[in-house]
Amino acid sequence: MYSGGVSTSERLIESTRALLWERGYVGTSPKAILERAGAGQGSMYHHFKGKPDLALAAIRRTAEEMVATTTAVLDGPGTPYERIEAYLLREREVLRGCPVGRLTMDPEVVADDALRAPVDETLDRLRARLAEVVEEGKEQGELAPGLDSAEIAATVVATVQGGYVLARASGSPAAFDAGVRGLLALLAPRHR
Amino acid sequence: MYSGGVSTSERLIESTRALLWERGYVGTSPKAILERAGAGQGSMYHHFKGKPDLALAAIRRTAEEMVATTTAVLDGPGTPYERIEAYLLREREVLRGCPVGRLTMDPEVVADDALRAPVDETLDRLRARLAEVVEEGKEQGELAPGLDSAEIAATVVATVQGGYVLARASGSPAAFDAGVRGLLALLAPRHR
């Protein structure tokens, strides 16, 4: 999968990220990681303490990327509503699902505080930032003043995460788009 | 796990349902199913063609139960808004996630048209029924007339499915509740 010049540890992390996204933690064997990375049997234990340690490095990197991407959108140009809209409409590989959110369906990630921590922190930071943007929208009169910013932030993130479920169930991004458009219509009636 | 009097095929289906909910299809081995069912090695192939066939029976039963439960709420008493509210606030084992929705994160379910079909059909029926209730709400002046019923139905289902993701990430049902309350506030401002 990877050409020369990239370190073994780097290839292991990137292979693990891809497999976790596709198959989850339970469905990812050390053997599959090594095969995908084109790495020898001993190399995982040379660079990492084992599958959990390697998975943690992979999950942390995926989480950092998600924070960077969502922050860029939510701190970007536009009114508060427009930034929430940009977050919701941001191009995603909808049928692949969320590389962070999907890990919550993995019993071994949820049961392991160390593995769950970066997942929890990432979704938490996203909700916190969204709540600030909702708050701004209320102050500027763009969103209804009676809304609870933290609740709306949870609704926004939930719609995206659940949108992946609908899209993957139907095999089409259309259901994701419908959920997002419904939420946007509810969020700011005067934008309709 | 099961006492006498229940047929082996029944024990196999119920064990598979529990394991699929907890660990997904990829994470559920025939061995684990047989152990949980207290069944012998040959019994799976005596009653079913193999793991996919047994899983299909299990998924179909779980899907039927979900349809029955949600239909009871959405066809129940109350105004359209109250029935959507009842669906959203319906007591769930939030931290266990949705036994149907969680299967969409399973690459082998999504890749197999036969296994994906009952998942897709169940979420589709739910969305269709919710869209009818939203339509009623619009007609009765309880929900905003400009809303697209199919979109709002997708938003409602997505919020629930994504609420599970938030709850499991944080290890607490509070995030699920927040997302649902946010959606209810958006759906019918005059109910706030």
mmCIF file of C-alpha atoms in Angstrom:
data_model
loop_
_atom_site.group_PDB
_atom_site.id
_atom_site.type_symbol
_atom_site.label_atom_id
_atom_site.label_comp_id
_atom_site.label_asym_id
_atom_site.label_seq_id
_atom_site.Cartn_x
_atom_site.Cartn_y
_atom_site.Cartn_z
ATOM 1 C CA MET A 1 0.000 0.000 0.000
ATOM 2 C CA TYR A 2 2.869 2.392 0.746
ATOM 3 C CA SER A 3 5.982 3.185 -1.240
ATOM 4 C CA GLY A 4 9.455 3.528 0.206
ATOM 5 C CA GLY A 5 10.569 6.594 2.126
ATOM 6 C CA VAL A 6 7.785 6.423 4.692
ATOM 7 C CA SER A 7 8.857 5.022 8.048
ATOM 8 C CA THR A 8 7.481 1.722 9.255
ATOM 9 C CA SER A 9 5.870 3.330 12.292
ATOM 10 C CA GLU A 10 4.158 5.851 10.005
ATOM 11 C CA ARG A 11 2.902 3.080 7.712
ATOM 12 C CA LEU A 12 1.573 1.175 10.713
ATOM 13 C CA ILE A 13 -0.348 4.203 11.989
ATOM 14 C CA GLU A 14 -1.845 5.051 8.587
ATOM 15 C CA SER A 15 -2.819 1.430 7.920
ATOM 16 C CA THR A 16 -4.453 1.215 11.336
ATOM 17 C CA ARG A 17 -6.368 4.449 10.717
ATOM 18 C CA ALA A 18 -7.738 3.107 7.437
ATOM 19 C CA LEU A 19 -8.708 -0.246 8.939
ATOM 20 C CA LEU A 20 -10.329 1.291 12.030
ATOM 21 C CA TRP A 21 -12.427 3.521 9.790
ATOM 22 C CA GLU A 22 -13.448 0.631 7.565
ATOM 23 C CA ARG A 23 -13.757 -2.282 9.975
ATOM 24 C CA GLY A 24 -13.598 -0.860 13.520
ATOM 25 C CA TYR A 25 -11.299 -1.947 16.323
ATOM 26 C CA VAL A 26 -12.891 -5.348 16.927
ATOM 27 C CA GLY A 27 -12.705 -6.109 13.198
ATOM 28 C CA THR A 28 -9.062 -5.089 12.801
ATOM 29 C CA SER A 29 -6.477 -7.798 13.445
ATOM 30 C CA PRO A 30 -2.764 -7.129 13.978
ATOM 31 C CA LYS A 31 -2.208 -9.393 10.958
ATOM 32 C CA ALA A 32 -4.402 -7.187 8.729
ATOM 33 C CA ILE A 33 -2.532 -4.075 9.904
ATOM 34 C CA LEU A 34 0.866 -5.617 9.149
ATOM 35 C CA GLU A 35 -0.277 -6.810 5.722
ATOM 36 C CA ARG A 36 -1.682 -3.426 4.782
ATOM 37 C CA ALA A 37 1.437 -1.654 6.060
ATOM 38 C CA GLY A 38 3.710 -4.122 4.302
ATOM 39 C CA ALA A 39 5.494 -4.557 7.623
ATOM 40 C CA GLY A 40 7.028 -7.624 9.222
ATOM 41 C CA GLN A 41 5.625 -9.478 12.224
ATOM 42 C CA GLY A 42 7.963 -7.975 14.802
ATOM 43 C CA SER A 43 7.630 -4.377 13.658
ATOM 44 C CA MET A 44 4.396 -3.635 15.528
ATOM 45 C CA TYR A 45 5.959 -4.621 18.819
ATOM 46 C CA HIS A 46 9.169 -2.796 17.951
ATOM 47 C CA HIS A 47 7.362 0.529 17.531
ATOM 48 C CA PHE A 48 4.280 0.036 19.721
ATOM 49 C CA LYS A 49 3.346 -1.909 22.825
ATOM 50 C CA GLY A 50 0.679 -3.783 20.866
ATOM 51 C CA LYS A 51 -2.615 -3.304 19.052
ATOM 52 C CA PRO A 52 -4.196 -1.003 21.711
ATOM 53 C CA ASP A 53 -1.129 1.269 21.739
ATOM 54 C CA LEU A 54 -0.985 1.463 17.944
ATOM 55 C CA ALA A 55 -4.756 2.003 17.759
ATOM 56 C CA LEU A 56 -4.459 4.841 20.262
ATOM 57 C CA ALA A 57 -1.851 6.584 18.093
ATOM 58 C CA ALA A 58 -4.108 6.092 15.062
ATOM 59 C CA ILE A 59 -7.261 7.309 16.816
ATOM 60 C CA ARG A 60 -5.428 10.372 18.184
ATOM 61 C CA ARG A 61 -4.274 11.359 14.723
ATOM 62 C CA THR A 62 -7.743 10.880 13.215
ATOM 63 C CA ALA A 63 -9.238 12.920 16.055
ATOM 64 C CA GLU A 64 -6.712 15.738 15.538
ATOM 65 C CA GLU A 65 -7.568 15.864 11.846
ATOM 66 C CA MET A 66 -11.277 16.058 12.609
ATOM 67 C CA VAL A 67 -10.730 18.894 15.093
ATOM 68 C CA ALA A 68 -8.619 20.774 12.543
ATOM 69 C CA THR A 69 -11.191 20.366 9.758
ATOM 70 C CA THR A 70 -14.217 21.327 11.834
ATOM 71 C CA THR A 71 -12.415 24.225 13.500
ATOM 72 C CA ALA A 72 -11.451 25.617 10.088
ATOM 73 C CA VAL A 73 -15.129 25.640 9.092
ATOM 74 C CA LEU A 74 -16.566 26.922 12.370
ATOM 75 C CA ASP A 75 -13.908 29.638 12.758
ATOM 76 C CA GLY A 76 -14.188 30.533 9.072
ATOM 77 C CA PRO A 77 -15.957 33.417 7.370
ATOM 78 C CA GLY A 78 -19.705 33.991 7.455
ATOM 79 C CA THR A 79 -22.450 34.621 9.954
ATOM 80 C CA PRO A 80 -23.029 32.085 12.740
ATOM 81 C CA TYR A 81 -25.839 30.428 10.761
ATOM 82 C CA GLU A 82 -23.664 30.307 7.651
ATOM 83 C CA ARG A 83 -20.843 28.648 9.583
ATOM 84 C CA ILE A 84 -23.184 26.004 11.010
ATOM 85 C CA GLU A 85 -24.516 25.523 7.503
ATOM 86 C CA ALA A 86 -20.961 25.179 6.174
ATOM 87 C CA TYR A 87 -20.234 22.566 8.832
ATOM 88 C CA LEU A 88 -23.384 20.608 7.937
ATOM 89 C CA LEU A 89 -22.884 20.868 4.186
ATOM 90 C CA ARG A 90 -19.122 20.313 4.291
ATOM 91 C CA GLU A 91 -18.194 17.703 1.758
ATOM 92 C CA ARG A 92 -17.810 14.355 3.413
ATOM 93 C CA GLU A 93 -17.311 10.815 2.264
ATOM 94 C CA VAL A 94 -20.754 10.190 3.671
ATOM 95 C CA LEU A 95 -20.912 6.502 2.806
ATOM 96 C CA ARG A 96 -17.664 5.839 4.676
ATOM 97 C CA GLY A 97 -19.159 7.241 7.868
ATOM 98 C CA CYS A 98 -17.299 9.288 10.483
ATOM 99 C CA PRO A 99 -13.878 7.853 11.361
ATOM 100 C CA VAL A 100 -14.266 9.126 14.932
ATOM 101 C CA GLY A 101 -17.986 8.567 15.547
ATOM 102 C CA ARG A 102 -17.982 5.018 14.168
ATOM 103 C CA LEU A 103 -15.605 3.985 16.961
ATOM 104 C CA THR A 104 -18.403 4.499 19.495
ATOM 105 C CA MET A 105 -20.125 1.393 18.107
ATOM 106 C CA ASP A 106 -17.035 -0.624 18.956
ATOM 107 C CA PRO A 107 -17.430 -2.415 22.302
ATOM 108 C CA GLU A 108 -13.694 -2.645 22.917
ATOM 109 C CA VAL A 109 -13.165 1.077 22.316
ATOM 110 C CA VAL A 110 -16.070 2.091 24.533
ATOM 111 C CA ALA A 111 -14.931 -0.277 27.297
ATOM 112 C CA ASP A 112 -11.360 1.073 27.255
ATOM 113 C CA ASP A 113 -11.070 4.530 28.833
ATOM 114 C CA ALA A 114 -7.774 5.271 27.052
ATOM 115 C CA LEU A 115 -9.158 4.446 23.594
ATOM 116 C CA ARG A 116 -12.488 6.166 24.240
ATOM 117 C CA ALA A 117 -10.877 9.388 25.558
ATOM 118 C CA PRO A 118 -9.821 10.916 22.187
ATOM 119 C CA VAL A 119 -13.238 10.037 20.701
ATOM 120 C CA ASP A 120 -15.063 11.662 23.603
ATOM 121 C CA GLU A 121 -12.782 14.718 23.640
ATOM 122 C CA THR A 122 -13.151 15.306 19.917
ATOM 123 C CA LEU A 123 -16.951 15.192 19.915
ATOM 124 C CA ASP A 124 -16.970 17.261 23.091
ATOM 125 C CA ARG A 125 -14.776 19.984 21.605
ATOM 126 C CA LEU A 126 -16.916 20.035 18.492
ATOM 127 C CA ARG A 127 -20.076 20.442 20.560
ATOM 128 C CA ALA A 128 -18.491 23.156 22.695
ATOM 129 C CA ARG A 129 -17.373 25.148 19.638
ATOM 130 C CA LEU A 130 -20.767 24.735 17.975
ATOM 131 C CA ALA A 131 -22.477 25.938 21.160
ATOM 132 C CA GLU A 132 -20.382 29.126 21.003
ATOM 133 C CA VAL A 133 -21.408 29.681 17.393
ATOM 134 C CA VAL A 134 -25.090 29.117 18.288
ATOM 135 C CA GLU A 135 -24.673 31.605 21.139
ATOM 136 C CA GLU A 136 -23.265 34.180 18.705
ATOM 137 C CA GLY A 137 -26.190 33.512 16.381
ATOM 138 C CA LYS A 138 -28.647 34.180 19.200
ATOM 139 C CA GLU A 139 -26.858 37.406 20.171
ATOM 140 C CA GLN A 140 -26.896 38.606 16.589
ATOM 141 C CA GLY A 141 -30.602 37.809 16.250
ATOM 142 C CA GLU A 142 -29.961 35.187 13.576
ATOM 143 C CA LEU A 143 -31.117 32.246 15.704
ATOM 144 C CA ALA A 144 -34.079 32.132 18.076
ATOM 145 C CA PRO A 145 -33.141 33.632 21.476
ATOM 146 C CA GLY A 146 -34.977 30.912 23.414
ATOM 147 C CA LEU A 147 -32.726 28.113 22.141
ATOM 148 C CA ASP A 148 -30.360 26.332 24.501
ATOM 149 C CA SER A 149 -26.984 26.589 22.765
ATOM 150 C CA ALA A 150 -25.556 23.368 24.209
ATOM 151 C CA GLU A 151 -28.661 21.414 23.252
ATOM 152 C CA ILE A 152 -28.675 22.767 19.700
ATOM 153 C CA ALA A 153 -24.977 21.949 19.385
ATOM 154 C CA ALA A 154 -25.757 18.350 20.412
ATOM 155 C CA THR A 155 -28.598 18.219 17.864
ATOM 156 C CA VAL A 156 -26.294 19.461 15.098
ATOM 157 C CA VAL A 157 -23.590 16.867 15.825
ATOM 158 C CA ALA A 158 -26.184 14.112 16.295
ATOM 159 C CA THR A 159 -27.814 14.907 12.947
ATOM 160 C CA VAL A 160 -24.471 14.529 11.189
ATOM 161 C CA GLN A 161 -23.559 11.323 13.021
ATOM 162 C CA GLY A 162 -27.029 9.855 12.492
ATOM 163 C CA GLY A 163 -27.010 11.032 8.904
ATOM 164 C CA TYR A 164 -24.139 8.633 8.257
ATOM 165 C CA VAL A 165 -26.273 5.809 9.665
ATOM 166 C CA LEU A 166 -29.142 6.632 7.287
ATOM 167 C CA ALA A 167 -26.813 6.992 4.310
ATOM 168 C CA ARG A 168 -25.020 3.716 4.949
ATOM 169 C CA ALA A 169 -28.323 1.883 5.537
ATOM 170 C CA SER A 170 -29.707 3.053 2.200
ATOM 171 C CA GLY A 171 -26.437 2.913 0.315
ATOM 172 C CA SER A 172 -26.875 6.531 -0.789
ATOM 173 C CA PRO A 173 -25.857 9.966 0.540
ATOM 174 C CA ALA A 174 -29.393 11.268 -0.142
ATOM 175 C CA ALA A 175 -30.669 10.412 3.343
ATOM 176 C CA PHE A 176 -27.751 12.263 4.957
ATOM 177 C CA ASP A 177 -28.529 15.314 2.827
ATOM 178 C CA ALA A 178 -32.239 15.166 3.709
ATOM 179 C CA GLY A 179 -31.523 15.103 7.458
ATOM 180 C CA VAL A 180 -29.144 18.041 7.170
ATOM 181 C CA ARG A 181 -31.541 20.104 5.063
ATOM 182 C CA GLY A 182 -34.339 19.418 7.549
ATOM 183 C CA LEU A 183 -32.179 20.645 10.402
ATOM 184 C CA LEU A 184 -31.134 23.781 8.516
ATOM 185 C CA ALA A 185 -34.786 24.594 7.820
ATOM 186 C CA LEU A 186 -35.605 24.184 11.521
ATOM 187 C CA LEU A 187 -32.612 26.199 12.692
ATOM 188 C CA ALA A 188 -33.402 29.411 10.907
ATOM 189 C CA PRO A 189 -36.874 29.621 9.415
ATOM 190 C CA ARG A 190 -36.168 33.028 7.935
ATOM 191 C CA HIS A 191 -33.369 31.513 5.840
ATOM 192 C CA ARG A 192 -35.794 29.212 4.069
ATOM 193 C CA MET B 1 -27.577 -18.352 29.036
ATOM 194 C CA TYR B 2 -30.884 -20.096 28.309
ATOM 195 C CA SER B 3 -32.796 -22.663 30.323
ATOM 196 C CA GLY B 4 -34.436 -25.754 28.858
ATOM 197 C CA GLY B 5 -37.672 -25.652 26.918
ATOM 198 C CA VAL B 6 -36.419 -23.187 24.331
ATOM 199 C CA SER B 7 -35.521 -24.766 21.005
ATOM 200 C CA THR B 8 -31.928 -24.739 19.813
ATOM 201 C CA SER B 9 -32.803 -22.690 16.756
ATOM 202 C CA GLU B 10 -34.509 -20.122 19.005
ATOM 203 C CA ARG B 11 -31.468 -19.983 21.308
ATOM 204 C CA LEU B 12 -29.204 -19.500 18.316
ATOM 205 C CA ILE B 13 -31.278 -16.599 16.998
ATOM 206 C CA GLU B 14 -31.517 -14.858 20.377
ATOM 207 C CA SER B 15 -27.806 -15.298 21.070
ATOM 208 C CA THR B 16 -26.967 -13.912 17.644
ATOM 209 C CA ARG B 17 -29.238 -10.910 18.208
ATOM 210 C CA ALA B 18 -27.513 -10.116 21.495
ATOM 211 C CA LEU B 19 -24.032 -10.495 20.026
ATOM 212 C CA LEU B 20 -24.831 -8.459 16.915
ATOM 213 C CA TRP B 21 -26.100 -5.634 19.121
ATOM 214 C CA GLU B 22 -23.069 -5.758 21.366
ATOM 215 C CA ARG B 23 -20.233 -6.588 18.962
ATOM 216 C CA GLY B 24 -21.608 -6.233 15.420
ATOM 217 C CA TYR B 25 -21.430 -8.792 12.634
ATOM 218 C CA VAL B 26 -17.674 -8.609 12.065
ATOM 219 C CA GLY B 27 -17.059 -9.022 15.794
ATOM 220 C CA THR B 28 -19.385 -12.015 16.217
ATOM 221 C CA SER B 29 -17.838 -15.431 15.606
ATOM 222 C CA PRO B 30 -19.856 -18.632 15.104
ATOM 223 C CA LYS B 31 -17.975 -19.957 18.133
ATOM 224 C CA ALA B 32 -19.216 -17.088 20.327
ATOM 225 C CA ILE B 33 -22.791 -17.659 19.141
ATOM 226 C CA LEU B 34 -22.642 -21.376 19.931
ATOM 227 C CA GLU B 35 -21.120 -20.724 23.361
ATOM 228 C CA ARG B 36 -23.742 -18.152 24.268
ATOM 229 C CA ALA B 37 -26.550 -20.383 22.999
ATOM 230 C CA GLY B 38 -25.139 -23.401 24.793
ATOM 231 C CA ALA B 39 -25.371 -25.238 21.494
ATOM 232 C CA GLY B 40 -23.105 -27.830 19.917
ATOM 233 C CA GLN B 41 -20.846 -27.286 16.926
ATOM 234 C CA GLY B 42 -23.110 -28.916 14.355
ATOM 235 C CA SER B 43 -26.324 -27.227 15.454
ATOM 236 C CA MET B 44 -25.786 -23.956 13.573
ATOM 237 C CA TYR B 45 -25.428 -25.829 10.281
ATOM 238 C CA HIS B 46 -28.335 -28.090 11.162
ATOM 239 C CA HIS B 47 -30.740 -25.155 11.532
ATOM 240 C CA PHE B 48 -29.109 -22.503 9.339
ATOM 241 C CA LYS B 49 -26.936 -22.407 6.237
ATOM 242 C CA GLY B 50 -24.210 -20.625 8.185
ATOM 243 C CA LYS B 51 -23.420 -17.375 9.976
ATOM 244 C CA PRO B 52 -24.936 -15.082 7.284
ATOM 245 C CA ASP B 53 -28.197 -17.053 7.264
ATOM 246 C CA LEU B 54 -28.456 -17.085 11.064
ATOM 247 C CA ALA B 55 -27.552 -13.391 11.207
ATOM 248 C CA LEU B 56 -30.270 -12.611 8.680
ATOM 249 C CA ALA B 57 -32.873 -14.360 10.865
ATOM 250 C CA ALA B 58 -31.594 -12.408 13.889
ATOM 251 C CA ILE B 59 -31.527 -9.053 12.092
ATOM 252 C CA ARG B 60 -35.032 -9.619 10.700
ATOM 253 C CA ARG B 61 -36.410 -10.286 14.165
ATOM 254 C CA THR B 62 -34.679 -7.239 15.654
ATOM 255 C CA ALA B 63 -35.981 -5.125 12.779
ATOM 256 C CA GLU B 64 -39.545 -6.397 13.289
ATOM 257 C CA GLU B 65 -39.370 -5.508 16.975
ATOM 258 C CA MET B 66 -38.153 -2.009 16.192
ATOM 259 C CA VAL B 67 -40.958 -1.481 13.689
ATOM 260 C CA ALA B 68 -43.520 -2.697 16.230
ATOM 261 C CA THR B 69 -42.186 -0.433 18.992
ATOM 262 C CA THR B 70 -41.922 2.703 16.900
ATOM 263 C CA THR B 71 -45.277 2.105 15.212
ATOM 264 C CA ALA B 72 -46.954 1.774 18.613
ATOM 265 C CA VAL B 73 -45.597 5.199 19.606
ATOM 266 C CA LEU B 74 -46.220 6.989 16.293
ATOM 267 C CA ASP B 75 -49.734 5.539 15.897
ATOM 268 C CA GLY B 76 -50.487 6.168 19.557
ATOM 269 C CA PRO B 77 -52.512 8.897 21.240
ATOM 270 C CA GLY B 78 -51.652 12.576 21.144
ATOM 271 C CA THR B 79 -51.167 15.349 18.616
ATOM 272 C CA PRO B 80 -48.576 14.893 15.851
ATOM 273 C CA TYR B 81 -45.990 16.898 17.831
ATOM 274 C CA GLU B 82 -46.716 14.871 20.950
ATOM 275 C CA ARG B 83 -46.235 11.619 19.063
ATOM 276 C CA ILE B 84 -42.897 12.769 17.616
ATOM 277 C CA GLU B 85 -41.964 13.863 21.130
ATOM 278 C CA ALA B 86 -42.993 10.453 22.483
ATOM 279 C CA TYR B 87 -40.821 8.768 19.846
ATOM 280 C CA LEU B 88 -37.837 10.964 20.727
ATOM 281 C CA LEU B 89 -38.285 10.636 24.487
ATOM 282 C CA ARG B 90 -39.174 6.937 24.410
ATOM 283 C CA GLU B 91 -37.125 5.117 26.982
ATOM 284 C CA ARG B 92 -34.155 3.465 25.355
ATOM 285 C CA GLU B 93 -31.078 1.691 26.522
ATOM 286 C CA VAL B 94 -29.197 4.629 25.103
ATOM 287 C CA LEU B 95 -25.720 3.397 26.000
ATOM 288 C CA ARG B 96 -26.324 0.127 24.162
ATOM 289 C CA GLY B 97 -27.058 2.020 20.957
ATOM 290 C CA CYS B 98 -29.627 1.051 18.343
ATOM 291 C CA PRO B 99 -29.581 -2.670 17.495
ATOM 292 C CA VAL B 100 -30.588 -1.866 13.910
ATOM 293 C CA GLY B 101 -28.666 1.360 13.281
ATOM 294 C CA ARG B 102 -25.395 0.037 14.692
ATOM 295 C CA LEU B 103 -25.300 -2.582 11.916
ATOM 296 C CA THR B 104 -24.712 0.176 9.361
ATOM 297 C CA MET B 105 -21.201 0.613 10.771
ATOM 298 C CA ASP B 106 -20.488 -3.019 9.957
ATOM 299 C CA PRO B 107 -18.652 -3.342 6.631
ATOM 300 C CA GLU B 108 -19.843 -6.898 6.035
ATOM 301 C CA VAL B 109 -23.509 -5.983 6.618
ATOM 302 C CA VAL B 110 -23.335 -2.936 4.367
ATOM 303 C CA ALA B 111 -21.546 -4.903 1.628
ATOM 304 C CA ASP B 112 -24.143 -7.707 1.676
ATOM 305 C CA ASP B 113 -27.448 -6.690 0.062
ATOM 306 C CA ALA B 114 -29.390 -9.434 1.877
ATOM 307 C CA LEU B 115 -28.122 -8.429 5.327
ATOM 308 C CA ARG B 116 -28.467 -4.710 4.641
ATOM 309 C CA ALA B 117 -32.045 -5.018 3.310
ATOM 310 C CA PRO B 118 -33.878 -5.379 6.668
ATOM 311 C CA VAL B 119 -31.788 -2.531 8.126
ATOM 312 C CA ASP B 120 -32.589 -0.265 5.205
ATOM 313 C CA GLU B 121 -36.273 -1.218 5.141
ATOM 314 C CA THR B 122 -36.704 -0.623 8.871
ATOM 315 C CA LEU B 123 -35.170 2.850 8.851
ATOM 316 C CA ASP B 124 -37.056 3.624 5.657
ATOM 317 C CA ARG B 125 -40.429 2.627 7.123
ATOM 318 C CA LEU B 126 -39.677 4.652 10.223
ATOM 319 C CA ARG B 127 -38.852 7.719 8.130
ATOM 320 C CA ALA B 128 -41.961 7.245 5.984
ATOM 321 C CA ARG B 129 -44.230 6.984 9.029
ATOM 322 C CA LEU B 130 -42.595 9.988 10.697
ATOM 323 C CA ALA B 131 -43.039 11.995 7.485
ATOM 324 C CA GLU B 132 -46.776 11.255 7.623
ATOM 325 C CA VAL B 133 -46.931 12.457 11.222
ATOM 326 C CA VAL B 134 -45.029 15.637 10.316
ATOM 327 C CA GLU B 135 -47.467 16.163 7.441
ATOM 328 C CA GLU B 136 -50.404 15.832 9.874
ATOM 329 C CA GLY B 137 -48.711 18.330 12.181
ATOM 330 C CA LYS B 138 -48.386 20.820 9.339
ATOM 331 C CA GLU B 139 -52.033 20.362 8.344
ATOM 332 C CA GLN B 140 -53.154 20.884 11.916
ATOM 333 C CA GLY B 141 -51.026 24.014 12.248
ATOM 334 C CA GLU B 142 -48.842 22.466 14.936
ATOM 335 C CA LEU B 143 -45.681 22.408 12.818
ATOM 336 C CA ALA B 144 -44.442 25.093 10.430
ATOM 337 C CA PRO B 145 -46.167 24.754 7.040
ATOM 338 C CA GLY B 146 -42.958 25.423 5.093
ATOM 339 C CA LEU B 147 -41.207 22.313 6.408
ATOM 340 C CA ASP B 148 -40.421 19.419 4.069
ATOM 341 C CA SER B 149 -41.942 16.409 5.826
ATOM 342 C CA ALA B 150 -39.484 13.853 4.419
ATOM 343 C CA GLU B 151 -36.509 16.015 5.386
ATOM 344 C CA ILE B 152 -37.781 16.572 8.913
ATOM 345 C CA ALA B 153 -38.404 12.833 9.271
ATOM 346 C CA ALA B 154 -34.777 12.193 8.270
ATOM 347 C CA THR B 155 -33.601 14.802 10.796
ATOM 348 C CA VAL B 156 -35.633 13.150 13.575
ATOM 349 C CA VAL B 157 -34.249 9.672 12.887
ATOM 350 C CA ALA B 158 -30.710 11.026 12.423
ATOM 351 C CA THR B 159 -30.855 12.879 15.753
ATOM 352 C CA VAL B 160 -31.765 9.651 17.532
ATOM 353 C CA GLN B 161 -29.134 7.582 15.735
ATOM 354 C CA GLY B 162 -26.475 10.251 16.263
ATOM 355 C CA GLY B 163 -27.587 10.716 19.854
ATOM 356 C CA TYR B 164 -26.450 7.156 20.521
ATOM 357 C CA VAL B 165 -23.022 8.046 19.135
ATOM 358 C CA LEU B 166 -22.721 11.045 21.478
ATOM 359 C CA ALA B 167 -23.948 9.052 24.474
ATOM 360 C CA ARG B 168 -21.579 6.157 23.875
ATOM 361 C CA ALA B 169 -18.640 8.512 23.288
ATOM 362 C CA SER B 170 -19.230 10.265 26.599
ATOM 363 C CA GLY B 171 -20.351 7.188 28.502
ATOM 364 C CA SER B 172 -23.545 8.981 29.577
ATOM 365 C CA PRO B 173 -27.099 9.307 28.210
ATOM 366 C CA ALA B 174 -26.986 13.081 28.866
ATOM 367 C CA ALA B 175 -25.677 13.907 25.380
ATOM 368 C CA PHE B 176 -28.476 11.882 23.765
ATOM 369 C CA ASP B 177 -31.029 13.777 25.849
ATOM 370 C CA ALA B 178 -29.495 17.147 24.957
ATOM 371 C CA GLY B 179 -29.686 16.432 21.224
ATOM 372 C CA VAL B 180 -33.299 15.328 21.501
ATOM 373 C CA ARG B 181 -34.332 18.350 23.573
ATOM 374 C CA GLY B 182 -32.621 20.658 21.074
ATOM 375 C CA LEU B 183 -34.555 19.089 18.210
ATOM 376 C CA LEU B 184 -37.863 19.327 20.090
ATOM 377 C CA ALA B 185 -37.253 23.015 20.750
ATOM 378 C CA LEU B 186 -36.547 23.594 17.051
ATOM 379 C CA LEU B 187 -39.527 21.556 15.870
ATOM 380 C CA ALA B 188 -42.215 23.509 17.623
ATOM 381 C CA PRO B 189 -41.108 26.804 19.083
ATOM 382 C CA ARG B 190 -44.554 27.466 20.529
ATOM 383 C CA HIS B 191 -44.221 24.311 22.660
ATOM 384 C CA ARG B 192 -41.186 25.723 24.443
#
